[in-house]
Amino acid sequence: MKQSIVARLMLMFAMAALIVFLAIGGVLYCVIKGELERHERDGLYTTFNDIQYMIDRIGTAERWKRVRIKLDSITPPDGKVRYWVFSDDPNYSYGKDLVDLHDFDYDRGNIGKLSIRGRLYPMHTLTKVLAPYQDRPAVRLTIGVDTEPYYETLHMFLLAMLGVSLVGTLLVVFFGYWIARAGLRPLKQMSLTAQTLSPKTLSERLEVSALPNELSDLATAFNGALDRMENAYTQLESFNADVAHELRTPLANLIGETQVALSRERSAPEFQTVLQSNLEDLDRLRSIINDMLFLARSDQGEAATSLTHTLIASEVQKTIEFFEFVLDDMQMSVNVVGATDAVAMIETALFRRALTNLLQNAIQHSSPGAQLCVEIAQTDDAVSIAVSNPGAGVLDVHLPRLFDRFYRIDAARHDHDQMHGHGLGLAIVKAIASMHGGQAFAASRDGATTIGFTVRSAVRA
């Protein structure tokens, strides 16, 4: 069962309060116990000194009677204070149950405890041996004080402290609940605001300035998540529209040509021409679907696995040779410059696919007779491959979106672009770079557009 934050805070307040109260109570208990013992001992020493002063000056049996009378007179009727004088000579003894109480323990400070039959609590005693004087032999004087008030006081204090601790804990729980509710009210309000968000209201944001410092960071992070969600939702809508448009055109062609072919009787060569045209559109549909599936696997975190230790310049040259006839037809040339000895761990099939898309994009946006350039650069941890082509250049506002799916700078060129691709080429370059632990980049300056990607570097064997 899940607990609310308020309940957890209330429980933690209660535990903290109970621990504090018990700790304070324990300290006070020890202090009071020590003070009671000190006060009791002070009383014992004071009374003992008075009795000792009297006994020290009594040296005959006749005068010892005065000691008996004095001790009888100062002994309270309830027996809270008792006096005993132990002696080998019965004439100089005093007190009840002397035989039973003759041996009992006491420490070096002459302080001890004495259990009396019929009493619930023992008596605290002070014992001292007095030197002989005249006819009186040495005697042992013991004064006992009933400990019932001592223990009752400690017991009452303990009960009072436990009661105060429990009441205090309950008050802390009550006020802690109220404080937690009040402190978490902004979080509750933020939650209610978040619940009102929907795809139609993704542009709304939480008001950060009205929140406490502890929640402002959370609100800022939440607003950032909303920004990313809004951008992703917008891109998804655009992506869905582009996908529908890209698929609609070849499907419309297929349906239209088929309907025209079936509108009247046709010869076998005419049907063959229609089927050939349909096959081209079907091949375009298959290419779009395969590319979308590839991008979907990349989005799910798929990485390049069949990595080999490869000389990048060699792969670049092999890819350029693939475009040999296209370059000859358009009277173009490609120069390879930079770190021609750069080595990286790559999956060659994916690498060639990315470089093919870059070269195809450069050829598509260059005039006949243009000179293209492939630049290879190497750092400690990465190898970059950049393809440059001369031309009018690309505005800075378009550069960050060149790798978006189906993104086209000029919508008027859409039909022309369909002859060469379907708007996923640079998106695939970005995906392949990510699968190799790199990234894609684009720049446009000095009358040339440069698009490329990076892969992780490797030490050449």
Short mmCIF file of C-alpha atoms in Angstrom, two decimals:
data_model
loop_
_atom_site.label_atom_id
_atom_site.label_comp_id
_atom_site.label_asym_id
_atom_site.label_seq_id
_atom_site.Cartn_x
_atom_site.Cartn_y
_atom_site.Cartn_z
CA MET A 1 0.00 0.00 0.00
CA LYS A 2 1.42 3.35 -1.04
CA GLN A 3 1.75 6.11 1.54
CA SER A 4 1.35 9.77 0.79
CA ILE A 5 4.22 12.17 1.36
CA VAL A 6 2.18 13.83 4.12
CA ALA A 7 1.78 10.51 5.94
CA ARG A 8 5.49 9.75 5.59
CA LEU A 9 6.48 13.18 6.87
CA MET A 10 4.00 12.87 9.75
CA LEU A 11 5.46 9.47 10.68
CA MET A 12 9.02 10.82 10.51
CA PHE A 13 8.03 13.85 12.64
CA ALA A 14 6.49 11.47 15.21
CA MET A 15 9.56 9.20 15.31
CA ALA A 16 11.94 12.16 15.59
CA ALA A 17 9.84 13.77 18.34
CA LEU A 18 9.58 10.50 20.29
CA ILE A 19 13.32 9.91 20.07
CA VAL A 20 14.05 13.49 21.21
CA PHE A 21 11.58 13.31 24.09
CA LEU A 22 12.92 9.96 25.26
CA ALA A 23 16.51 11.19 25.02
CA ILE A 24 15.69 14.31 27.03
CA GLY A 25 13.70 12.22 29.50
CA GLY A 26 16.60 9.80 29.91
CA VAL A 27 19.03 12.63 30.62
CA LEU A 28 16.64 14.28 33.11
CA TYR A 29 16.02 10.92 34.78
CA CYS A 30 19.75 10.40 35.31
CA VAL A 31 20.17 13.98 36.59
CA ILE A 32 17.25 13.70 39.03
CA LYS A 33 18.38 10.28 40.21
CA GLY A 34 21.87 11.62 40.90
CA GLU A 35 20.52 14.69 42.70
CA LEU A 36 18.21 12.59 44.87
CA GLU A 37 21.08 10.29 45.81
CA ARG A 38 23.31 13.27 46.60
CA HIS A 39 20.62 14.90 48.71
CA GLU A 40 19.98 11.64 50.57
CA ARG A 41 23.68 11.13 51.27
CA ASP A 42 24.07 14.68 52.50
CA GLY A 43 21.24 14.06 54.97
CA LEU A 44 22.81 10.79 56.06
CA TYR A 45 26.20 12.41 56.66
CA THR A 46 24.68 15.31 58.60
CA THR A 47 22.63 13.04 60.86
CA PHE A 48 25.52 10.59 61.23
CA ASN A 49 27.92 13.33 62.33
CA ASP A 50 25.49 14.46 65.03
CA ILE A 51 25.03 10.95 66.40
CA GLN A 52 28.75 10.21 66.16
CA TYR A 53 29.59 13.38 68.10
CA MET A 54 27.31 12.21 70.93
CA ILE A 55 28.52 8.58 71.01
CA ASP A 56 32.21 9.52 70.91
CA ARG A 57 31.78 11.18 74.34
CA ILE A 58 29.90 8.36 76.00
CA GLY A 59 32.26 5.92 77.75
CA THR A 60 30.23 4.18 80.47
CA ALA A 61 27.19 1.91 80.55
CA GLU A 62 25.30 4.40 82.77
CA ARG A 63 25.70 7.18 80.31
CA TRP A 64 24.88 4.85 77.40
CA LYS A 65 21.29 4.90 78.63
CA ARG A 66 21.17 8.54 77.52
CA VAL A 67 22.19 7.41 74.03
CA ARG A 68 19.30 4.96 73.94
CA ILE A 69 16.84 7.61 75.07
CA LYS A 70 18.18 10.11 72.49
CA LEU A 71 18.01 7.61 69.62
CA ASP A 72 14.49 6.56 70.65
CA SER A 73 13.38 10.17 70.65
CA ILE A 74 14.73 10.98 67.18
CA THR A 75 13.52 7.76 65.56
CA PRO A 76 10.26 8.61 63.68
CA PRO A 77 7.24 6.40 64.40
CA ASP A 78 6.95 5.29 60.75
CA GLY A 79 10.51 3.99 60.81
CA LYS A 80 11.61 6.08 57.81
CA VAL A 81 14.93 6.62 59.62
CA ARG A 82 16.50 3.86 61.68
CA TYR A 83 19.60 3.68 63.91
CA TRP A 84 21.69 0.65 64.84
CA VAL A 85 24.71 0.29 67.06
CA PHE A 86 26.48 -3.06 66.75
CA SER A 87 28.81 -4.11 69.61
CA ASP A 88 30.20 -7.28 71.14
CA ASP A 89 29.02 -5.95 74.51
CA PRO A 90 25.19 -5.98 74.65
CA ASN A 91 25.28 -3.01 77.04
CA TYR A 92 26.49 -0.82 74.19
CA SER A 93 24.15 -2.10 71.46
CA TYR A 94 21.05 -0.43 70.06
CA GLY A 95 18.35 -1.16 67.49
CA LYS A 96 15.92 -3.85 66.39
CA ASP A 97 16.85 -7.11 64.71
CA LEU A 98 20.51 -6.65 65.43
CA VAL A 99 21.25 -10.36 65.00
CA ASP A 100 19.53 -10.58 61.60
CA LEU A 101 21.15 -7.37 60.38
CA HIS A 102 24.59 -7.91 61.79
CA ASP A 103 26.20 -8.64 58.40
CA PHE A 104 25.33 -6.56 55.31
CA ASP A 105 27.32 -5.06 52.47
CA TYR A 106 28.52 -1.49 52.15
CA ASP A 107 31.14 0.13 49.95
CA ARG A 108 34.39 1.86 50.81
CA GLY A 109 32.53 5.11 51.35
CA ASN A 110 30.55 3.32 54.05
CA ILE A 111 27.41 3.58 51.90
CA GLY A 112 25.30 0.46 51.50
CA LYS A 113 21.82 -1.02 51.18
CA LEU A 114 19.98 -2.92 53.86
CA SER A 115 16.85 -5.02 53.27
CA ILE A 116 14.34 -5.00 56.14
CA ARG A 117 11.74 -7.72 56.46
CA GLY A 118 8.28 -6.37 55.63
CA ARG A 119 9.52 -3.38 53.60
CA LEU A 120 9.11 -3.19 49.82
CA TYR A 121 12.21 -1.07 49.24
CA PRO A 122 15.67 -1.44 50.87
CA MET A 123 17.14 1.23 53.12
CA HIS A 124 20.16 3.28 52.17
CA THR A 125 22.69 3.08 54.98
CA LEU A 126 25.78 4.89 56.23
CA THR A 127 28.04 2.77 58.43
CA LYS A 128 31.20 3.60 60.37
CA VAL A 129 33.20 1.95 63.14
CA LEU A 130 33.73 4.27 66.16
CA ALA A 131 36.87 3.92 68.25
CA PRO A 132 36.58 2.68 71.90
CA TYR A 133 36.31 5.27 74.65
CA GLN A 134 36.79 4.59 78.41
CA ASP A 135 34.71 1.50 79.27
CA ARG A 136 32.94 1.44 75.90
CA PRO A 137 34.46 -0.90 73.32
CA ALA A 138 34.60 -0.11 69.61
CA VAL A 139 31.09 0.01 68.10
CA ARG A 140 29.72 0.09 64.57
CA LEU A 141 27.16 2.83 64.01
CA THR A 142 24.69 2.45 61.11
CA ILE A 143 22.03 4.92 60.05
CA GLY A 144 19.39 3.76 57.56
CA VAL A 145 16.99 5.91 55.52
CA ASP A 146 13.92 4.46 53.87
CA THR A 147 14.23 4.61 50.04
CA GLU A 148 10.50 4.47 49.31
CA PRO A 149 10.25 8.25 48.70
CA TYR A 150 13.35 8.01 46.51
CA TYR A 151 11.96 5.24 44.33
CA GLU A 152 8.44 6.68 44.31
CA THR A 153 9.81 10.01 43.10
CA LEU A 154 11.74 8.33 40.30
CA HIS A 155 8.71 6.24 39.43
CA MET A 156 6.40 9.26 39.28
CA PHE A 157 8.93 11.18 37.22
CA LEU A 158 9.24 8.25 34.81
CA LEU A 159 5.47 8.03 34.39
CA ALA A 160 5.20 11.79 33.95
CA MET A 161 8.02 11.81 31.40
CA LEU A 162 6.44 9.00 29.39
CA GLY A 163 3.10 10.78 29.47
CA VAL A 164 4.66 14.05 28.36
CA SER A 165 6.54 12.25 25.60
CA LEU A 166 3.40 10.59 24.30
CA VAL A 167 1.34 13.80 24.47
CA GLY A 168 4.19 15.75 22.89
CA THR A 169 4.51 13.17 20.12
CA LEU A 170 0.78 13.37 19.42
CA LEU A 171 0.99 17.18 19.26
CA VAL A 172 3.97 16.94 16.90
CA VAL A 173 1.98 14.50 14.73
CA PHE A 174 -0.97 16.89 14.65
CA PHE A 175 1.06 20.00 13.88
CA GLY A 176 3.38 18.02 11.58
CA TYR A 177 0.38 16.91 9.53
CA TRP A 178 -0.81 20.49 9.25
CA ILE A 179 2.68 21.78 8.40
CA ALA A 180 3.24 19.04 5.82
CA ARG A 181 -0.12 19.74 4.19
CA ALA A 182 0.65 23.46 4.06
CA GLY A 183 4.21 22.89 2.83
CA LEU A 184 3.13 20.50 0.08
CA ARG A 185 0.23 22.65 -1.11
CA PRO A 186 2.32 24.13 -3.97
CA LEU A 187 3.21 20.59 -5.06
CA LYS A 188 -0.47 19.66 -5.01
CA GLN A 189 -1.28 22.72 -7.07
CA MET A 190 1.49 21.85 -9.51
CA SER A 191 0.08 18.33 -9.82
CA LEU A 192 -3.41 19.68 -10.52
CA THR A 193 -1.99 22.00 -13.19
CA ALA A 194 -0.09 19.12 -14.77
CA GLN A 195 -3.29 17.04 -14.90
CA THR A 196 -4.97 19.67 -17.06
CA LEU A 197 -2.32 19.37 -19.77
CA SER A 198 -3.30 17.64 -22.98
CA PRO A 199 -1.98 17.48 -26.56
CA LYS A 200 -4.05 20.59 -27.28
CA THR A 201 -2.54 22.52 -24.36
CA LEU A 202 1.11 21.44 -24.52
CA SER A 203 2.14 25.07 -24.91
CA GLU A 204 1.11 25.80 -21.30
CA ARG A 205 3.85 25.89 -18.68
CA LEU A 206 4.01 25.85 -14.89
CA GLU A 207 4.55 29.20 -13.18
CA VAL A 208 8.00 28.87 -11.63
CA SER A 209 8.22 32.24 -9.86
CA ALA A 210 5.30 31.43 -7.54
CA LEU A 211 6.85 28.18 -6.29
CA PRO A 212 9.30 27.66 -3.38
CA ASN A 213 12.97 27.20 -4.21
CA GLU A 214 12.79 23.44 -3.60
CA LEU A 215 10.00 23.07 -6.17
CA SER A 216 11.20 25.64 -8.69
CA ASP A 217 13.91 23.25 -9.92
CA LEU A 218 11.31 20.50 -10.31
CA ALA A 219 8.96 22.87 -12.14
CA THR A 220 11.79 24.04 -14.40
CA ALA A 221 12.69 20.43 -15.22
CA PHE A 222 9.01 19.66 -15.83
CA ASN A 223 8.69 22.66 -18.15
CA GLY A 224 11.78 21.47 -19.98
CA ALA A 225 10.17 18.06 -20.38
CA LEU A 226 7.05 19.77 -21.73
CA ASP A 227 9.21 21.71 -24.21
CA ARG A 228 10.78 18.49 -25.44
CA MET A 229 7.40 16.77 -25.51
CA GLU A 230 5.86 19.63 -27.48
CA ASN A 231 8.72 19.59 -29.97
CA ALA A 232 8.50 15.81 -30.29
CA TYR A 233 4.72 15.98 -30.71
CA THR A 234 5.06 18.68 -33.35
CA GLN A 235 7.74 16.69 -35.16
CA LEU A 236 5.59 13.56 -34.90
CA GLU A 237 2.62 15.35 -36.44
CA SER A 238 4.84 16.69 -39.20
CA PHE A 239 6.44 13.27 -39.63
CA ASN A 240 3.05 11.57 -39.89
CA ALA A 241 1.90 14.13 -42.44
CA ASP A 242 5.09 13.70 -44.46
CA VAL A 243 4.85 9.91 -44.32
CA ALA A 244 1.24 10.06 -45.48
CA HIS A 245 2.24 12.41 -48.30
CA GLU A 246 5.24 10.31 -49.33
CA LEU A 247 3.17 7.14 -49.42
CA ARG A 248 0.17 8.79 -51.00
CA THR A 249 2.02 9.89 -54.15
CA PRO A 250 3.26 6.44 -55.30
CA LEU A 251 -0.03 4.86 -54.24
CA ALA A 252 -1.95 7.45 -56.23
CA ASN A 253 0.30 6.74 -59.21
CA LEU A 254 -0.29 3.01 -58.87
CA ILE A 255 -4.04 3.40 -58.62
CA GLY A 256 -4.25 5.95 -61.44
CA GLU A 257 -2.13 4.00 -63.90
CA THR A 258 -3.93 0.78 -63.09
CA GLN A 259 -7.35 2.39 -63.53
CA VAL A 260 -6.27 3.88 -66.88
CA ALA A 261 -4.87 0.53 -68.00
CA LEU A 262 -8.13 -1.23 -67.12
CA SER A 263 -10.36 1.43 -68.67
CA ARG A 264 -10.20 -0.32 -72.05
CA GLU A 265 -8.65 -3.30 -73.70
CA ARG A 266 -4.86 -3.12 -73.89
CA SER A 267 -2.23 -5.10 -75.67
CA ALA A 268 0.38 -7.11 -73.86
CA PRO A 269 3.15 -4.54 -74.50
CA GLU A 270 0.92 -1.77 -73.10
CA PHE A 271 0.21 -3.77 -69.92
CA GLN A 272 3.92 -4.50 -69.65
CA THR A 273 4.64 -0.76 -69.73
CA VAL A 274 2.07 -0.14 -66.98
CA LEU A 275 3.46 -2.94 -64.83
CA GLN A 276 6.97 -1.59 -65.28
CA SER A 277 5.83 1.85 -64.10
CA ASN A 278 3.97 0.28 -61.17
CA LEU A 279 7.05 -1.69 -60.24
CA GLU A 280 9.06 1.53 -59.95
CA ASP A 281 6.47 3.02 -57.59
CA LEU A 282 6.33 -0.21 -55.57
CA ASP A 283 10.10 -0.17 -55.30
CA ARG A 284 9.91 3.41 -54.01
CA LEU A 285 7.33 2.35 -51.40
CA ARG A 286 9.56 -0.52 -50.29
CA SER A 287 12.54 1.83 -49.99
CA ILE A 288 10.55 4.28 -47.83
CA ILE A 289 9.31 1.49 -45.55
CA ASN A 290 12.76 -0.07 -45.18
CA ASP A 291 14.32 3.29 -44.34
CA MET A 292 11.60 4.01 -41.76
CA LEU A 293 12.15 0.58 -40.16
CA PHE A 294 15.90 1.26 -40.03
CA LEU A 295 15.33 4.63 -38.33
CA ALA A 296 12.91 3.01 -35.88
CA ARG A 297 15.56 0.46 -34.85
CA SER A 298 18.06 3.29 -34.42
CA ASP A 299 15.61 5.20 -32.23
CA GLN A 300 15.32 2.12 -30.00
CA GLY A 301 19.06 2.26 -29.33
CA GLU A 302 20.36 -0.32 -31.80
CA ALA A 303 24.13 0.02 -32.22
CA ALA A 304 26.57 -1.09 -34.88
CA THR A 305 27.81 -4.58 -34.00
CA SER A 306 29.95 -5.96 -36.84
CA LEU A 307 32.79 -3.51 -36.23
CA THR A 308 36.09 -3.91 -38.05
CA HIS A 309 39.39 -2.08 -37.86
CA THR A 310 39.16 -0.06 -41.09
CA LEU A 311 41.17 2.55 -43.00
CA ILE A 312 38.59 5.28 -43.60
CA ALA A 313 40.19 6.67 -46.78
CA SER A 314 39.93 3.22 -48.38
CA GLU A 315 36.19 3.02 -47.71
CA VAL A 316 35.71 6.57 -48.97
CA GLN A 317 37.49 5.73 -52.22
CA LYS A 318 35.39 2.59 -52.75
CA THR A 319 32.20 4.60 -52.27
CA ILE A 320 33.33 7.30 -54.70
CA GLU A 321 34.00 4.61 -57.32
CA PHE A 322 30.36 3.56 -56.99
CA PHE A 323 29.37 7.05 -58.27
CA GLU A 324 31.90 6.97 -61.12
CA PHE A 325 29.34 6.94 -63.96
CA VAL A 326 27.12 9.59 -62.33
CA LEU A 327 30.11 11.86 -61.78
CA ASP A 328 31.24 11.39 -65.40
CA ASP A 329 27.77 12.20 -66.75
CA MET A 330 27.68 15.44 -64.74
CA GLN A 331 31.36 16.19 -65.37
CA MET A 332 32.03 16.33 -61.60
CA SER A 333 35.07 15.29 -59.61
CA VAL A 334 35.68 14.41 -55.96
CA ASN A 335 38.85 15.23 -54.01
CA VAL A 336 39.74 13.35 -50.81
CA VAL A 337 41.82 15.45 -48.41
CA GLY A 338 42.86 15.42 -44.77
CA ALA A 339 43.94 12.50 -42.59
CA THR A 340 44.04 9.77 -45.22
CA ASP A 341 45.64 7.41 -42.68
CA ALA A 342 42.79 7.72 -40.17
CA VAL A 343 41.55 4.41 -38.76
CA ALA A 344 38.25 3.66 -37.00
CA MET A 345 36.16 0.74 -35.80
CA ILE A 346 33.14 0.77 -38.15
CA GLU A 347 30.51 -1.47 -39.68
CA THR A 348 31.52 -1.03 -43.31
CA ALA A 349 28.05 -1.56 -44.80
CA LEU A 350 26.53 1.16 -42.62
CA PHE A 351 29.48 3.48 -43.18
CA ARG A 352 29.18 3.18 -46.96
CA ARG A 353 25.44 3.79 -46.74
CA ALA A 354 25.94 7.02 -44.81
CA LEU A 355 28.70 8.23 -47.15
CA THR A 356 26.57 7.28 -50.18
CA ASN A 357 23.73 9.44 -48.87
CA LEU A 358 26.12 12.37 -48.34
CA LEU A 359 27.61 12.09 -51.82
CA GLN A 360 24.18 11.67 -53.37
CA ASN A 361 22.96 14.78 -51.52
CA ALA A 362 26.04 16.77 -52.65
CA ILE A 363 25.62 15.69 -56.28
CA GLN A 364 21.91 16.47 -56.19
CA HIS A 365 22.50 20.05 -54.98
CA SER A 366 25.47 20.88 -57.22
CA SER A 367 25.65 22.19 -60.75
CA PRO A 368 27.26 20.15 -63.56
CA GLY A 369 31.02 20.47 -63.57
CA ALA A 370 31.23 21.15 -59.81
CA GLN A 371 34.13 19.89 -57.75
CA LEU A 372 33.16 18.04 -54.55
CA CYS A 373 35.43 17.50 -51.57
CA VAL A 374 35.56 14.74 -48.96
CA GLU A 375 37.60 15.78 -45.93
CA ILE A 376 38.76 13.26 -43.33
CA ALA A 377 39.86 14.58 -39.94
CA GLN A 378 41.06 12.69 -36.87
CA THR A 379 41.24 13.59 -33.20
CA ASP A 380 42.18 11.54 -30.17
CA ASP A 381 38.73 9.98 -29.87
CA ALA A 382 36.90 10.56 -33.18
CA VAL A 383 37.20 10.51 -36.96
CA SER A 384 35.05 12.91 -38.97
CA ILE A 385 34.04 12.54 -42.62
CA ALA A 386 32.66 15.70 -44.26
CA VAL A 387 31.36 16.13 -47.83
CA SER A 388 31.39 19.67 -49.27
CA ASN A 389 29.76 20.95 -52.42
CA PRO A 390 29.72 24.48 -53.92
CA GLY A 391 26.43 26.31 -54.23
CA ALA A 392 24.17 29.05 -52.92
CA GLY A 393 24.51 27.75 -49.38
CA VAL A 394 21.96 27.00 -46.68
CA LEU A 395 20.57 29.57 -44.24
CA ASP A 396 21.53 29.07 -40.61
CA VAL A 397 17.89 28.62 -39.65
CA HIS A 398 17.74 25.43 -41.74
CA LEU A 399 21.03 23.83 -40.67
CA PRO A 400 19.81 22.29 -37.36
CA ARG A 401 16.87 20.63 -39.17
CA LEU A 402 18.69 19.19 -42.15
CA PHE A 403 18.78 15.80 -40.40
CA ASP A 404 15.05 15.77 -39.61
CA ARG A 405 13.02 13.20 -41.47
CA PHE A 406 11.33 14.44 -44.67
CA TYR A 407 12.63 17.95 -44.06
CA ARG A 408 13.09 20.02 -47.20
CA ILE A 409 14.44 23.55 -47.35
CA ASP A 410 12.32 24.53 -50.35
CA ALA A 411 8.89 22.94 -50.55
CA ALA A 412 8.67 23.95 -54.21
CA ARG A 413 11.49 21.49 -54.96
CA HIS A 414 9.57 18.60 -53.47
CA ASP A 415 8.54 17.03 -56.77
CA HIS A 416 12.08 17.40 -58.11
CA ASP A 417 13.50 15.79 -54.98
CA GLN A 418 11.26 12.79 -55.44
CA MET A 419 13.30 11.90 -58.49
CA HIS A 420 16.37 11.49 -56.29
CA GLY A 421 15.12 10.46 -52.84
CA HIS A 422 12.34 10.65 -50.32
CA GLY A 423 13.74 12.93 -47.60
CA LEU A 424 15.27 10.32 -45.29
CA GLY A 425 18.87 10.29 -46.53
CA LEU A 426 20.39 12.73 -44.03
CA ALA A 427 18.24 11.32 -41.22
CA ILE A 428 19.83 7.93 -41.94
CA VAL A 429 23.30 9.56 -41.85
CA LYS A 430 22.54 10.89 -38.37
CA ALA A 431 21.23 7.49 -37.25
CA ILE A 432 24.34 5.66 -38.53
CA ALA A 433 26.60 8.18 -36.80
CA SER A 434 24.71 7.60 -33.54
CA MET A 435 25.02 3.82 -33.97
CA HIS A 436 28.81 4.31 -34.13
CA GLY A 437 28.90 6.57 -31.06
CA GLY A 438 29.28 9.73 -33.16
CA GLN A 439 27.11 12.57 -34.37
CA ALA A 440 26.15 14.37 -37.56
CA PHE A 441 26.99 18.01 -38.34
CA ALA A 442 26.33 20.60 -41.04
CA ALA A 443 27.76 24.01 -41.94
CA SER A 444 27.38 26.47 -44.79
CA ARG A 445 29.91 29.23 -45.39
CA ASP A 446 32.04 30.81 -48.11
CA GLY A 447 29.78 29.53 -50.90
CA ALA A 448 30.01 25.88 -49.88
CA THR A 449 27.80 23.52 -47.87
CA THR A 450 29.49 20.89 -45.71
CA ILE A 451 27.62 17.93 -44.24
CA GLY A 452 29.27 15.08 -42.38
CA PHE A 453 29.38 12.75 -39.41
CA THR A 454 31.82 11.34 -36.88
CA VAL A 455 32.68 7.86 -35.65
CA ARG A 456 34.85 6.72 -32.76
CA SER A 457 38.53 6.63 -33.52
CA ALA A 458 40.77 3.57 -33.18
CA VAL A 459 44.53 3.03 -32.83
CA ARG A 460 45.91 1.79 -36.09
CA ALA A 461 47.46 -1.68 -35.83
#
